[in-house]
Coordinates of N, CA and C in Angstrom, one line a residue:
Chain A
M1 N -21.0 -0.6 -5.8 CA -20.0 0.5 -5.8 C -19.1 0.4 -7.0
N2 N -19.0 1.5 -7.8 CA -18.1 1.6 -8.9 C -16.8 2.1 -8.4
F3 N -15.9 1.2 -8.1 CA -14.6 1.7 -7.5 C -13.7 2.4 -8.5
K4 N -13.9 2.0 -9.8 CA -13.1 2.7 -10.8 C -13.3 4.2 -10.8
Q5 N -14.5 4.6 -10.5 CA -14.7 6.1 -10.5 C -13.9 6.8 -9.5
W6 N -13.4 6.1 -8.5 CA -12.6 6.7 -7.4 C -11.1 6.6 -7.6
E7 N -10.7 6.0 -8.7 CA -9.3 5.8 -9.0 C -8.6 7.2 -9.1
G8 N -7.5 7.4 -8.3 CA -6.9 8.7 -8.4 C -7.4 9.6 -7.3
A9 N -8.5 9.3 -6.6 CA -9.1 10.2 -5.6 C -8.2 10.2 -4.4
K10 N -8.3 11.3 -3.7 CA -7.6 11.5 -2.4 C -8.5 12.2 -1.4
T11 N -8.5 11.7 -0.2 CA -9.4 12.2 0.9 C -8.9 13.6 1.3
L12 N -9.8 14.3 2.1 CA -9.4 15.5 2.7 C -8.4 15.2 3.9
P13 N -7.5 16.1 4.2 CA -6.6 15.7 5.3 C -7.3 15.8 6.6
V14 N -6.9 14.9 7.5 CA -7.5 14.8 8.8 C -6.3 14.9 9.8
S15 N -6.5 15.7 10.8 CA -5.4 15.9 11.8 C -5.6 14.8 12.9
I16 N -4.6 14.0 13.2 CA -4.6 12.9 14.1 C -3.4 13.0 15.1
T17 N -3.8 13.0 16.4 CA -2.7 13.1 17.4 C -2.5 11.7 18.0
V18 N -1.3 11.2 18.1 CA -1.0 9.9 18.6 C -0.8 10.0 20.1
T19 N -1.8 9.7 20.9 CA -1.7 9.8 22.3 C -1.2 8.6 23.0
E20 N -0.7 8.8 24.2 CA -0.2 7.6 25.0 C -1.3 6.6 25.2
E21 N -2.5 7.1 25.5 CA -3.6 6.2 25.7 C -3.9 5.3 24.5
L22 N -3.9 5.9 23.3 CA -4.1 5.2 22.1 C -3.1 4.1 21.9
V23 N -1.8 4.5 22.1 CA -0.7 3.5 21.9 C -0.8 2.4 22.9
N24 N -1.2 2.7 24.2 CA -1.3 1.6 25.2 C -2.4 0.7 24.9
T25 N -3.6 1.2 24.4 CA -4.7 0.4 24.0 C -4.3 -0.6 22.9
Y26 N -3.5 0.0 21.9 CA -3.1 -0.8 20.8 C -2.1 -1.9 21.3
Y27 N -1.2 -1.6 22.2 CA -0.3 -2.6 22.7 C -1.1 -3.7 23.4
E28 N -2.2 -3.3 24.2 CA -3.0 -4.4 24.9 C -3.6 -5.3 23.9
A29 N -4.1 -4.7 22.8 CA -4.8 -5.6 21.7 C -3.8 -6.6 21.1
S30 N -2.5 -6.1 21.0 CA -1.6 -7.0 20.3 C -0.9 -7.9 21.3
G31 N -1.3 -7.9 22.6 CA -0.8 -8.9 23.5 C 0.5 -8.5 24.1
S32 N 1.0 -7.2 23.8 CA 2.3 -6.8 24.3 C 2.1 -6.1 25.7
S33 N 3.1 -6.3 26.5 CA 3.0 -5.7 27.8 C 3.7 -4.3 27.8
K34 N 4.3 -4.0 26.7 CA 5.1 -2.8 26.6 C 4.2 -1.6 26.7
K35 N 4.7 -0.6 27.4 CA 3.9 0.6 27.6 C 4.5 1.7 26.7
A36 N 3.7 2.7 26.4 CA 4.0 3.7 25.4 C 5.1 4.7 25.9
S37 N 6.2 4.2 26.4 CA 7.2 5.1 26.8 C 8.2 5.4 25.7
Q38 N 8.2 4.5 24.8 CA 9.2 4.7 23.7 C 8.6 4.8 22.3
Q39 N 8.7 3.7 21.5 CA 8.3 3.9 20.1 C 6.8 3.5 19.9
V40 N 6.3 4.2 18.9 CA 4.9 3.8 18.4 C 5.0 2.6 17.5
P41 N 4.2 1.6 17.7 CA 4.3 0.3 16.9 C 4.2 0.6 15.4
P42 N 5.0 -0.1 14.6 CA 5.0 0.3 13.2 C 3.7 0.1 12.4
A43 N 2.9 -0.8 12.9 CA 1.6 -1.0 12.1 C 0.4 -0.2 12.7
L44 N 0.7 0.6 13.7 CA -0.4 1.4 14.3 C -1.1 2.3 13.3
P45 N -0.4 3.0 12.4 CA -1.2 3.9 11.5 C -2.5 3.4 10.9
M46 N -2.6 2.1 10.8 CA -3.8 1.6 10.1 C -5.1 1.9 10.9
I47 N -4.9 2.2 12.2 CA -6.1 2.5 13.0 C -6.5 4.0 12.7
F48 N -5.7 4.7 12.0 CA -6.1 6.1 11.6 C -7.3 6.1 10.7
Y49 N -7.5 5.0 10.0 CA -8.5 4.9 8.9 C -9.9 5.2 9.5
Q50 N -10.1 4.9 10.8 CA -11.4 5.1 11.4 C -11.7 6.6 11.5
S51 N -10.7 7.5 11.4 CA -10.9 8.9 11.6 C -11.0 9.6 10.2
I52 N -10.8 8.9 9.1 CA -10.8 9.5 7.8 C -12.0 9.0 7.0
N53 N -12.7 9.9 6.4 CA -13.8 9.6 5.6 C -13.3 9.2 4.2
V54 N -13.3 7.9 4.0 CA -12.8 7.3 2.7 C -14.1 6.9 1.9
P55 N -14.5 7.7 0.9 CA -15.7 7.5 0.2 C -15.9 6.1 -0.4
W56 N -14.8 5.5 -0.9 CA -14.9 4.2 -1.5 C -14.9 3.0 -0.5
F57 N -14.9 3.4 0.8 CA -14.9 2.4 1.8 C -16.3 2.2 2.4
Q58 N -17.3 3.1 2.0 CA -18.6 3.1 2.7 C -19.3 1.7 2.6
E59 N -19.5 1.1 3.8 CA -20.2 -0.1 4.0 C -19.6 -1.2 3.1
Q60 N -18.3 -1.2 2.9 CA -17.6 -2.2 2.1 C -16.7 -3.1 3.0
S61 N -16.5 -4.3 2.6 CA -15.5 -5.1 3.2 C -14.6 -5.7 2.2
F62 N -13.3 -5.8 2.6 CA -12.3 -6.2 1.6 C -11.4 -7.3 2.3
T63 N -10.7 -8.0 1.4 CA -9.7 -9.0 1.9 C -8.4 -8.3 1.8
H64 N -7.6 -8.2 2.9 CA -6.4 -7.5 2.9 C -5.3 -8.5 2.4
K65 N -4.6 -8.1 1.4 CA -3.5 -9.1 0.8 C -2.1 -8.6 1.2
D66 N -1.8 -7.4 1.0 CA -0.4 -6.9 1.2 C -0.5 -5.6 2.0
Q67 N 0.6 -5.4 2.8 CA 0.7 -4.1 3.5 C 2.1 -3.7 3.6
V68 N 2.4 -2.5 3.3 CA 3.8 -2.0 3.5 C 3.8 -0.7 4.2
F69 N 4.6 -0.6 5.2 CA 4.8 0.7 5.9 C 6.2 1.2 5.6
H70 N 6.3 2.5 5.4 CA 7.6 3.1 5.2 C 7.7 4.4 6.1
Y71 N 8.7 4.5 6.9 CA 8.9 5.6 7.8 C 10.1 6.5 7.4
E72 N 9.9 7.8 7.4 CA 11.0 8.7 7.3 C 11.7 8.9 8.7
H73 N 10.9 8.9 9.7 CA 11.4 8.8 11.1 C 10.3 8.2 11.9
P74 N 10.6 7.8 13.1 CA 9.5 7.2 14.0 C 8.5 8.2 14.4
I75 N 7.3 7.8 14.6 CA 6.2 8.7 15.1 C 6.5 8.8 16.6
S76 N 6.3 10.0 17.2 CA 6.5 10.2 18.6 C 5.2 10.3 19.3
I77 N 5.1 9.9 20.5 CA 3.9 10.1 21.3 C 3.6 11.6 21.4
G78 N 2.4 11.9 21.2 CA 2.0 13.4 21.2 C 2.1 14.1 19.9
E79 N 2.7 13.4 18.9 CA 2.9 14.0 17.6 C 1.5 14.1 16.8
T80 N 1.3 15.2 16.2 CA 0.0 15.3 15.4 C 0.4 15.2 13.9
L81 N -0.4 14.4 13.2 CA -0.1 14.1 11.8 C -1.3 14.5 10.9
Q82 N -1.0 15.1 9.8 CA -2.1 15.3 8.8 C -2.1 14.1 7.9
C83 N -3.3 13.4 7.9 CA -3.4 12.1 7.2 C -4.3 12.2 6.0
T84 N -3.9 11.6 4.9 CA -4.8 11.5 3.8 C -4.7 10.0 3.2
V85 N -5.8 9.6 2.5 CA -5.8 8.3 1.9 C -6.0 8.6 0.4
S86 N -5.2 7.9 -0.5 CA -5.4 8.0 -1.9 C -5.6 6.6 -2.5
L87 N -6.5 6.6 -3.5 CA -6.8 5.3 -4.2 C -5.9 5.4 -5.4
I88 N -4.8 4.6 -5.4 CA -3.8 4.7 -6.4 C -4.3 4.0 -7.7
S89 N -4.8 2.8 -7.6 CA -5.2 2.0 -8.8 C -6.3 1.0 -8.4
V90 N -7.1 0.7 -9.4 CA -8.2 -0.3 -9.3 C -8.0 -1.2 -10.6
E91 N -7.7 -2.5 -10.4 CA -7.6 -3.4 -11.5 C -8.5 -4.6 -11.3
K92 N -8.9 -5.1 -12.4 CA -9.7 -6.3 -12.4 C -8.8 -7.5 -12.7
R93 N -8.8 -8.5 -11.8 CA -8.0 -9.7 -12.0 C -8.9 -10.9 -11.7
R94 N -9.2 -11.6 -12.8 CA -10.1 -12.7 -12.7 C -11.4 -12.3 -12.1
R95 N -11.8 -12.9 -10.9 CA -13.1 -12.5 -10.4 C -13.0 -11.4 -9.3
F96 N -11.8 -10.8 -9.2 CA -11.6 -9.9 -8.1 C -11.2 -8.5 -8.7
L97 N -11.5 -7.5 -7.8 CA -11.0 -6.2 -8.1 C -9.8 -6.0 -7.1
V98 N -8.7 -5.5 -7.6 CA -7.5 -5.2 -6.7 C -7.4 -3.7 -6.6
L99 N -7.5 -3.3 -5.3 CA -7.4 -1.9 -5.0 C -6.0 -1.7 -4.3
N100 N -5.3 -0.7 -4.9 CA -4.0 -0.3 -4.2 C -4.2 1.1 -3.7
Q101 N -4.1 1.3 -2.4 CA -4.3 2.6 -1.8 C -3.2 2.9 -0.8
E102 N -3.1 4.2 -0.5 CA -2.0 4.7 0.3 C -2.5 5.7 1.3
L103 N -2.1 5.4 2.6 CA -2.3 6.3 3.7 C -1.0 7.0 3.9
I104 N -1.1 8.4 4.0 CA 0.2 9.2 4.2 C -0.1 10.1 5.4
G105 N 1.0 10.2 6.3 CA 0.9 11.1 7.4 C 2.1 12.1 7.3
K106 N 1.7 13.4 7.4 CA 2.7 14.4 7.3 C 2.8 15.2 8.6
N107 N 3.9 15.7 8.9 CA 4.1 16.5 10.1 C 3.7 18.0 9.8
K108 N 3.9 18.8 10.9 CA 3.5 20.2 10.7 C 4.2 21.0 9.7
H109 N 5.4 20.5 9.3 CA 6.2 21.1 8.2 C 5.8 20.6 6.8
K110 N 4.8 19.7 6.8 CA 4.3 19.1 5.6 C 5.3 18.1 5.0
D111 N 6.2 17.6 5.8 CA 7.1 16.6 5.4 C 6.4 15.2 5.7
I112 N 6.6 14.3 4.8 CA 6.0 12.9 5.0 C 6.7 12.2 6.2
V113 N 6.0 11.7 7.1 CA 6.5 11.0 8.2 C 6.4 9.5 7.9
F114 N 5.3 9.1 7.4 CA 5.1 7.6 7.0 C 4.2 7.5 5.8
S115 N 4.3 6.4 5.2 CA 3.3 6.0 4.2 C 2.9 4.5 4.5
A116 N 1.7 4.2 4.2 CA 1.2 2.8 4.5 C 0.4 2.4 3.2
K117 N 1.0 1.5 2.4 CA 0.4 1.1 1.2 C -0.3 -0.2 1.4
S118 N -1.5 -0.3 1.0 CA -2.4 -1.5 1.2 C -2.8 -2.0 -0.2
T119 N -2.8 -3.3 -0.3 CA -3.4 -4.0 -1.5 C -4.7 -4.8 -0.9
L120 N -5.8 -4.4 -1.5 CA -7.1 -5.0 -1.0 C -7.8 -5.7 -2.2
L121 N -8.5 -6.8 -1.8 CA -9.2 -7.5 -2.8 C -10.7 -7.4 -2.5
K122 N -11.5 -7.3 -3.6 CA -12.9 -7.3 -3.5 C -13.5 -8.1 -4.6
E123 N -14.5 -9.0 -4.3 CA -15.1 -9.8 -5.3 C -15.8 -8.9 -6.3
A124 N -15.5 -9.0 -7.6 CA -16.1 -8.2 -8.6 C -17.6 -8.5 -8.7
E125 N -18.4 -7.4 -8.8 CA -19.9 -7.6 -8.9 C -20.3 -8.0 -10.2
Chain B
M1 N 24.2 -1.8 21.2 CA 25.0 -3.0 21.0 C 24.0 -4.2 20.7
L2 N 24.3 -4.9 19.6 CA 23.6 -6.1 19.3 C 24.1 -7.2 20.1
P3 N 23.2 -8.2 20.5 CA 23.7 -9.4 21.1 C 24.7 -10.1 20.3
K4 N 25.6 -10.8 20.9 CA 26.7 -11.5 20.2 C 26.1 -12.6 19.2
T5 N 24.9 -13.1 19.6 CA 24.4 -14.2 18.8 C 23.8 -13.6 17.4
F6 N 23.8 -12.3 17.3 CA 23.3 -11.7 16.1 C 24.3 -11.8 14.9
K7 N 23.9 -12.6 13.9 CA 24.6 -12.7 12.7 C 23.7 -13.1 11.6
E8 N 24.1 -12.9 10.3 CA 23.2 -13.2 9.2 C 22.9 -14.7 9.3
G9 N 21.6 -15.0 9.1 CA 21.1 -16.3 9.1 C 20.6 -16.8 10.5
A10 N 21.0 -16.0 11.5 CA 20.5 -16.4 12.9 C 19.0 -16.3 13.0
V11 N 18.5 -17.1 13.9 CA 17.0 -17.1 14.1 C 16.7 -16.5 15.4
L12 N 15.8 -15.6 15.5 CA 15.4 -14.9 16.8 C 14.6 -15.9 17.6
D13 N 14.5 -15.7 18.9 CA 13.6 -16.6 19.7 C 12.2 -16.4 19.2
P14 N 11.6 -17.6 18.8 CA 10.2 -17.4 18.2 C 9.2 -17.1 19.3
L15 N 8.1 -16.4 18.9 CA 7.0 -16.1 19.8 C 5.8 -17.0 19.5
H16 N 5.2 -17.4 20.6 CA 4.0 -18.2 20.4 C 2.9 -17.5 21.2
I17 N 1.9 -17.0 20.4 CA 0.9 -16.1 21.0 C -0.5 -16.6 20.7
E18 N -1.3 -16.9 21.7 CA -2.7 -17.2 21.5 C -3.5 -15.9 21.2
V19 N -4.2 -15.9 20.1 CA -4.9 -14.7 19.8 C -6.3 -14.9 20.3
T20 N -6.6 -14.3 21.5 CA -7.8 -14.5 22.2 C -9.0 -13.6 21.6
E21 N -10.2 -14.0 22.0 CA -11.3 -13.2 21.7 C -11.2 -11.8 22.2
Q22 N -10.6 -11.7 23.4 CA -10.5 -10.4 24.0 C -9.5 -9.5 23.2
M23 N -8.5 -10.1 22.7 CA -7.5 -9.3 21.9 C -8.2 -8.8 20.6
V24 N -9.0 -9.7 20.0 CA -9.7 -9.3 18.8 C -10.7 -8.2 19.1
K25 N -11.4 -8.3 20.2 CA -12.4 -7.3 20.6 C -11.6 -5.9 20.8
K26 N -10.5 -6.0 21.5 CA -9.7 -4.8 21.8 C -9.2 -4.2 20.5
Y27 N -8.8 -5.1 19.6 CA -8.3 -4.5 18.3 C -9.5 -3.9 17.5
G28 N -10.6 -4.5 17.6 CA -11.8 -3.9 16.9 C -12.1 -2.5 17.5
D29 N -12.0 -2.4 18.9 CA -12.3 -1.2 19.5 C -11.3 -0.1 19.1
V30 N -10.0 -0.5 19.1 CA -9.0 0.6 18.9 C -8.9 0.9 17.4
S31 N -9.3 0.0 16.5 CA -9.2 0.3 15.1 C -10.5 0.7 14.5
G32 N -11.6 0.4 15.1 CA -12.9 0.8 14.6 C -13.3 -0.2 13.5
D33 N -12.6 -1.4 13.4 CA -12.9 -2.4 12.4 C -13.8 -3.4 13.0
F34 N -15.1 -3.3 12.8 CA -16.1 -4.2 13.4 C -16.7 -5.1 12.4
N35 N -16.0 -5.5 11.3 CA -16.4 -6.4 10.3 C -16.9 -7.7 11.0
P36 N -18.1 -8.1 10.8 CA -18.6 -9.3 11.6 C -17.8 -10.6 11.4
I37 N -17.0 -10.7 10.3 CA -16.2 -11.9 10.2 C -15.2 -12.1 11.3
H38 N -15.0 -11.0 12.0 CA -14.0 -11.1 13.2 C -14.7 -11.4 14.5
F39 N -16.1 -11.3 14.5 CA -16.8 -11.4 15.8 C -17.9 -12.4 15.8
D40 N -18.3 -12.9 14.6 CA -19.5 -13.8 14.5 C -19.2 -15.0 13.6
D41 N -19.3 -16.2 14.2 CA -18.9 -17.4 13.5 C -19.8 -17.5 12.2
S42 N -21.1 -17.3 12.3 CA -21.9 -17.5 11.2 C -21.6 -16.5 10.0
A43 N -21.3 -15.2 10.4 CA -20.9 -14.3 9.4 C -19.6 -14.7 8.7
A44 N -18.7 -15.2 9.5 CA -17.4 -15.7 8.9 C -17.7 -16.9 8.0
Q45 N -18.6 -17.8 8.4 CA -18.9 -19.0 7.6 C -19.6 -18.6 6.3
E46 N -20.4 -17.6 6.3 CA -21.0 -17.1 5.1 C -20.0 -16.7 4.1
K47 N -18.8 -16.2 4.6 CA -17.7 -15.8 3.7 C -16.8 -16.9 3.4
G48 N -17.1 -18.1 3.8 CA -16.3 -19.3 3.5 C -15.2 -19.7 4.5
F49 N -15.2 -19.0 5.6 CA -14.2 -19.4 6.7 C -14.8 -20.4 7.6
P50 N -14.0 -21.2 8.3 CA -14.6 -22.2 9.2 C -15.1 -21.6 10.5
G51 N -14.7 -20.4 10.8 CA -15.2 -19.7 12.0 C -14.6 -18.2 12.0
K52 N -14.9 -17.5 13.0 CA -14.5 -16.1 13.0 C -12.9 -16.0 13.0
I53 N -12.5 -15.0 12.2 CA -11.0 -14.9 12.0 C -10.5 -13.6 12.6
I54 N -9.2 -13.5 12.8 CA -8.6 -12.3 13.4 C -8.4 -11.3 12.3
H55 N -8.3 -10.0 12.7 CA -7.9 -9.0 11.7 C -6.5 -9.3 11.2
G56 N -6.3 -9.1 9.9 CA -5.0 -9.3 9.3 C -4.0 -8.3 10.0
M57 N -4.5 -7.1 10.2 CA -3.6 -6.1 10.8 C -3.3 -6.4 12.2
L58 N -4.1 -7.2 12.9 CA -3.7 -7.6 14.3 C -2.6 -8.6 14.2
S59 N -2.6 -9.5 13.2 CA -1.4 -10.4 13.1 C -0.1 -9.6 12.8
M60 N -0.3 -8.6 12.0 CA 0.9 -7.7 11.7 C 1.4 -7.0 12.9
A61 N 0.4 -6.5 13.8 CA 0.8 -5.9 15.0 C 1.5 -6.8 15.9
I62 N 1.0 -8.1 16.0 CA 1.6 -9.0 16.9 C 3.0 -9.4 16.4
A63 N 3.1 -9.6 15.1 CA 4.4 -10.1 14.5 C 5.5 -9.1 14.8
S64 N 5.2 -7.8 14.8 CA 6.2 -6.8 15.0 C 6.8 -6.8 16.4
T65 N 6.1 -7.5 17.4 CA 6.6 -7.5 18.7 C 7.9 -8.4 18.8
I66 N 8.2 -9.2 17.8 CA 9.4 -10.0 17.9 C 10.7 -9.1 17.8
V67 N 10.5 -7.9 17.3 CA 11.7 -7.0 17.3 C 11.8 -6.0 18.4
E68 N 10.8 -6.1 19.4 CA 10.8 -5.2 20.5 C 12.1 -5.2 21.3
P69 N 12.8 -6.3 21.5 CA 14.1 -6.2 22.2 C 15.1 -5.2 21.5
L70 N 14.9 -5.1 20.2 CA 15.8 -4.2 19.5 C 15.3 -2.7 19.5
T71 N 14.0 -2.6 19.3 CA 13.4 -1.2 19.2 C 13.3 -0.6 20.6
Q72 N 13.4 -1.4 21.6 CA 13.5 -0.8 23.0 C 14.9 -0.2 23.2
R73 N 15.8 -0.5 22.4 CA 17.2 0.0 22.6 C 17.7 0.9 21.5
D74 N 18.3 0.4 20.5 CA 19.1 1.2 19.6 C 18.4 1.4 18.2
Y75 N 17.3 0.7 18.0 CA 16.8 0.7 16.6 C 15.4 1.2 16.5
W76 N 15.1 1.7 15.3 CA 13.7 2.1 14.9 C 13.3 1.4 13.6
V77 N 12.0 1.3 13.4 CA 11.5 0.5 12.2 C 11.5 1.5 11.0
K78 N 12.2 1.2 10.0 CA 12.2 2.0 8.8 C 11.2 1.6 7.8
T79 N 11.1 0.3 7.5 CA 10.1 -0.3 6.7 C 9.6 -1.6 7.3
Y80 N 8.3 -1.9 7.0 CA 7.7 -3.1 7.5 C 6.7 -3.6 6.5
D81 N 6.9 -4.7 5.9 CA 5.9 -5.2 5.0 C 5.4 -6.6 5.3
M82 N 4.2 -6.9 4.8 CA 3.7 -8.2 5.1 C 2.7 -8.6 4.0
K83 N 2.8 -9.9 3.6 CA 1.8 -10.5 2.7 C 1.0 -11.5 3.5
F84 N -0.4 -11.3 3.4 CA -1.3 -12.2 4.1 C -1.7 -13.3 3.2
R85 N -1.4 -14.6 3.7 CA -1.7 -15.7 2.8 C -2.9 -16.6 3.2
A86 N -3.1 -16.6 4.5 CA -4.2 -17.5 5.0 C -4.8 -16.9 6.3
P87 N -6.0 -17.3 6.6 CA -6.7 -16.7 7.8 C -6.2 -17.3 9.1
V88 N -6.3 -16.6 10.2 CA -6.1 -17.1 11.5 C -7.4 -17.1 12.3
L89 N -7.8 -18.2 12.8 CA -9.1 -18.3 13.5 C -8.9 -17.7 14.9
V90 N -9.9 -17.0 15.4 CA -9.9 -16.5 16.8 C -9.7 -17.7 17.7
G91 N -8.7 -17.5 18.7 CA -8.4 -18.6 19.6 C -7.2 -19.4 19.3
E92 N -6.8 -19.3 18.0 CA -5.6 -20.1 17.6 C -4.3 -19.5 18.1
T93 N -3.3 -20.3 18.3 CA -2.0 -19.8 18.7 C -1.1 -19.6 17.4
I94 N -0.6 -18.4 17.2 CA 0.3 -18.2 16.1 C 1.7 -18.2 16.6
T95 N 2.6 -18.6 15.7 CA 4.0 -18.6 16.0 C 4.7 -17.6 15.0
I96 N 5.5 -16.7 15.6 CA 6.2 -15.8 14.8 C 7.7 -16.1 14.8
T97 N 8.3 -16.3 13.7 CA 9.7 -16.6 13.5 C 10.4 -15.5 12.8
G98 N 11.6 -15.1 13.3 CA 12.4 -14.1 12.6 C 13.7 -14.6 12.3
T99 N 14.2 -14.3 11.1 CA 15.5 -14.7 10.6 C 16.3 -13.5 10.2
I100 N 17.5 -13.3 10.6 CA 18.3 -12.2 10.2 C 18.8 -12.4 8.8
L101 N 18.3 -11.5 7.9 CA 18.6 -11.6 6.5 C 19.9 -10.9 6.2
A102 N 20.0 -9.7 6.8 CA 21.2 -8.9 6.5 C 21.5 -8.0 7.7
L103 N 22.8 -7.9 7.9 CA 23.3 -7.1 9.1 C 24.3 -6.1 8.6
E104 N 24.0 -4.9 8.6 CA 24.9 -3.8 8.1 C 25.3 -3.0 9.3
T105 N 26.1 -2.0 9.1 CA 26.6 -1.1 10.2 C 25.4 -0.4 10.8
D106 N 24.5 0.1 10.0 CA 23.4 0.9 10.5 C 22.0 0.3 10.4
T107 N 22.0 -0.9 9.8 CA 20.7 -1.5 9.6 C 20.7 -3.0 9.9
V108 N 19.5 -3.5 10.2 CA 19.3 -5.0 10.3 C 18.0 -5.3 9.5
T109 N 18.1 -6.3 8.7 CA 16.9 -6.7 8.0 C 16.5 -8.1 8.5
I110 N 15.2 -8.2 8.9 CA 14.7 -9.5 9.4 C 13.5 -10.0 8.7
D111 N 13.6 -11.2 8.2 CA 12.5 -11.9 7.6 C 11.6 -12.5 8.6
L112 N 10.3 -12.3 8.5 CA 9.3 -12.8 9.4 C 8.4 -13.8 8.8
L113 N 8.1 -14.8 9.6 CA 7.1 -15.8 9.2 C 6.1 -16.0 10.3
V114 N 4.8 -15.9 9.9 CA 3.7 -16.2 10.9 C 3.1 -17.5 10.4
S115 N 2.9 -18.4 11.4 CA 2.3 -19.7 11.1 C 1.3 -20.0 12.2
N116 N 0.4 -20.9 11.9 CA -0.6 -21.4 12.9 C -0.7 -22.9 12.7
P117 N -1.5 -23.6 13.5 CA -1.5 -25.1 13.4 C -2.0 -25.6 12.1
T118 N -2.8 -24.8 11.4 CA -3.3 -25.2 10.1 C -2.4 -24.9 8.9
Y119 N -1.8 -23.7 8.9 CA -1.0 -23.2 7.8 C 0.4 -22.9 8.2
P120 N 1.4 -23.5 7.5 CA 2.8 -23.2 7.8 C 3.1 -21.7 7.4
Q121 N 2.4 -21.1 6.5 CA 2.6 -19.7 6.2 C 1.3 -18.9 6.2
V122 N 1.0 -18.4 7.3 CA -0.2 -17.5 7.4 C 0.1 -16.2 6.8
A123 N 1.3 -15.7 7.1 CA 1.8 -14.4 6.5 C 3.3 -14.4 6.5
K124 N 3.9 -13.7 5.5 CA 5.3 -13.5 5.4 C 5.6 -12.0 5.4
G125 N 6.7 -11.6 6.0 CA 7.0 -10.2 6.1 C 8.5 -9.9 6.2
R126 N 8.8 -8.7 6.2 CA 10.2 -8.2 6.4 C 10.2 -6.9 7.1
I127 N 11.1 -6.8 8.0 CA 11.3 -5.5 8.8 C 12.7 -5.0 8.6
L128 N 12.8 -3.8 8.2 CA 14.2 -3.1 8.1 C 14.3 -2.2 9.3
L129 N 15.3 -2.4 10.1 CA 15.5 -1.6 11.3 C 16.7 -0.7 11.1
H130 N 16.6 0.6 11.5 CA 17.7 1.5 11.4 C 18.2 1.8 12.8
V131 N 19.5 2.0 13.0 CA 20.0 2.4 14.3 C 19.8 3.9 14.5
Y132 N 19.4 4.3 15.7 CA 19.3 5.7 16.0 C 20.6 6.4 15.9
K133 N 20.6 7.6 15.4 CA 21.9 8.4 15.3 C 21.8 9.6 16.1

């Protein structure tokens, strides 16, 4: 995979609704007994990746180094978000490629609700 | 209202959570991340790990539960970051420690440390909480 060719690319927007069932399943996985009556957990948006066709992810595995979530306001149960992923940069450092990418969720007014910036490592071929 | 014990430098009650095979399976199901390094010892060993490891994002999900007593009441998470330094093996118990870095009128900043029996720093993070208005 030539990741450099995807630098600057952005996926098509995908509409994702955060259901109570989804949040409860997520809570179960993280060992929390809390039910989805209040807030959506802050790291939950990473599971949106499975709904988005990210071309530079096809059959690839990465080492996750850093993750940053930033919220303009909390996500509500039942809220529908338009989500995209952008590949911000691809740099070679020693024997690794460092990919910086960003998942963004916008509300129906097209205002950003959250961003999730990831730094991923891949052994250079 | 924050508990009276809340002040800069105070340490939250640590969490000790065993990350079971069932939790990893559930996280795989909910996230769609079925990378074999999380489910198969030999696949993980091929990548240089001693055995199957948990998803990094699962440790981030677990670590955030330390602030649940606050987010169930007056606060919401504005930012949450984490640096992953070392792997956690499936079945290990991780300890999450939170230290109050800054306490303002409308915000609380908490430094997080995730450790396991092998590594004193599996991951380091920070959460900024805002009060609901």
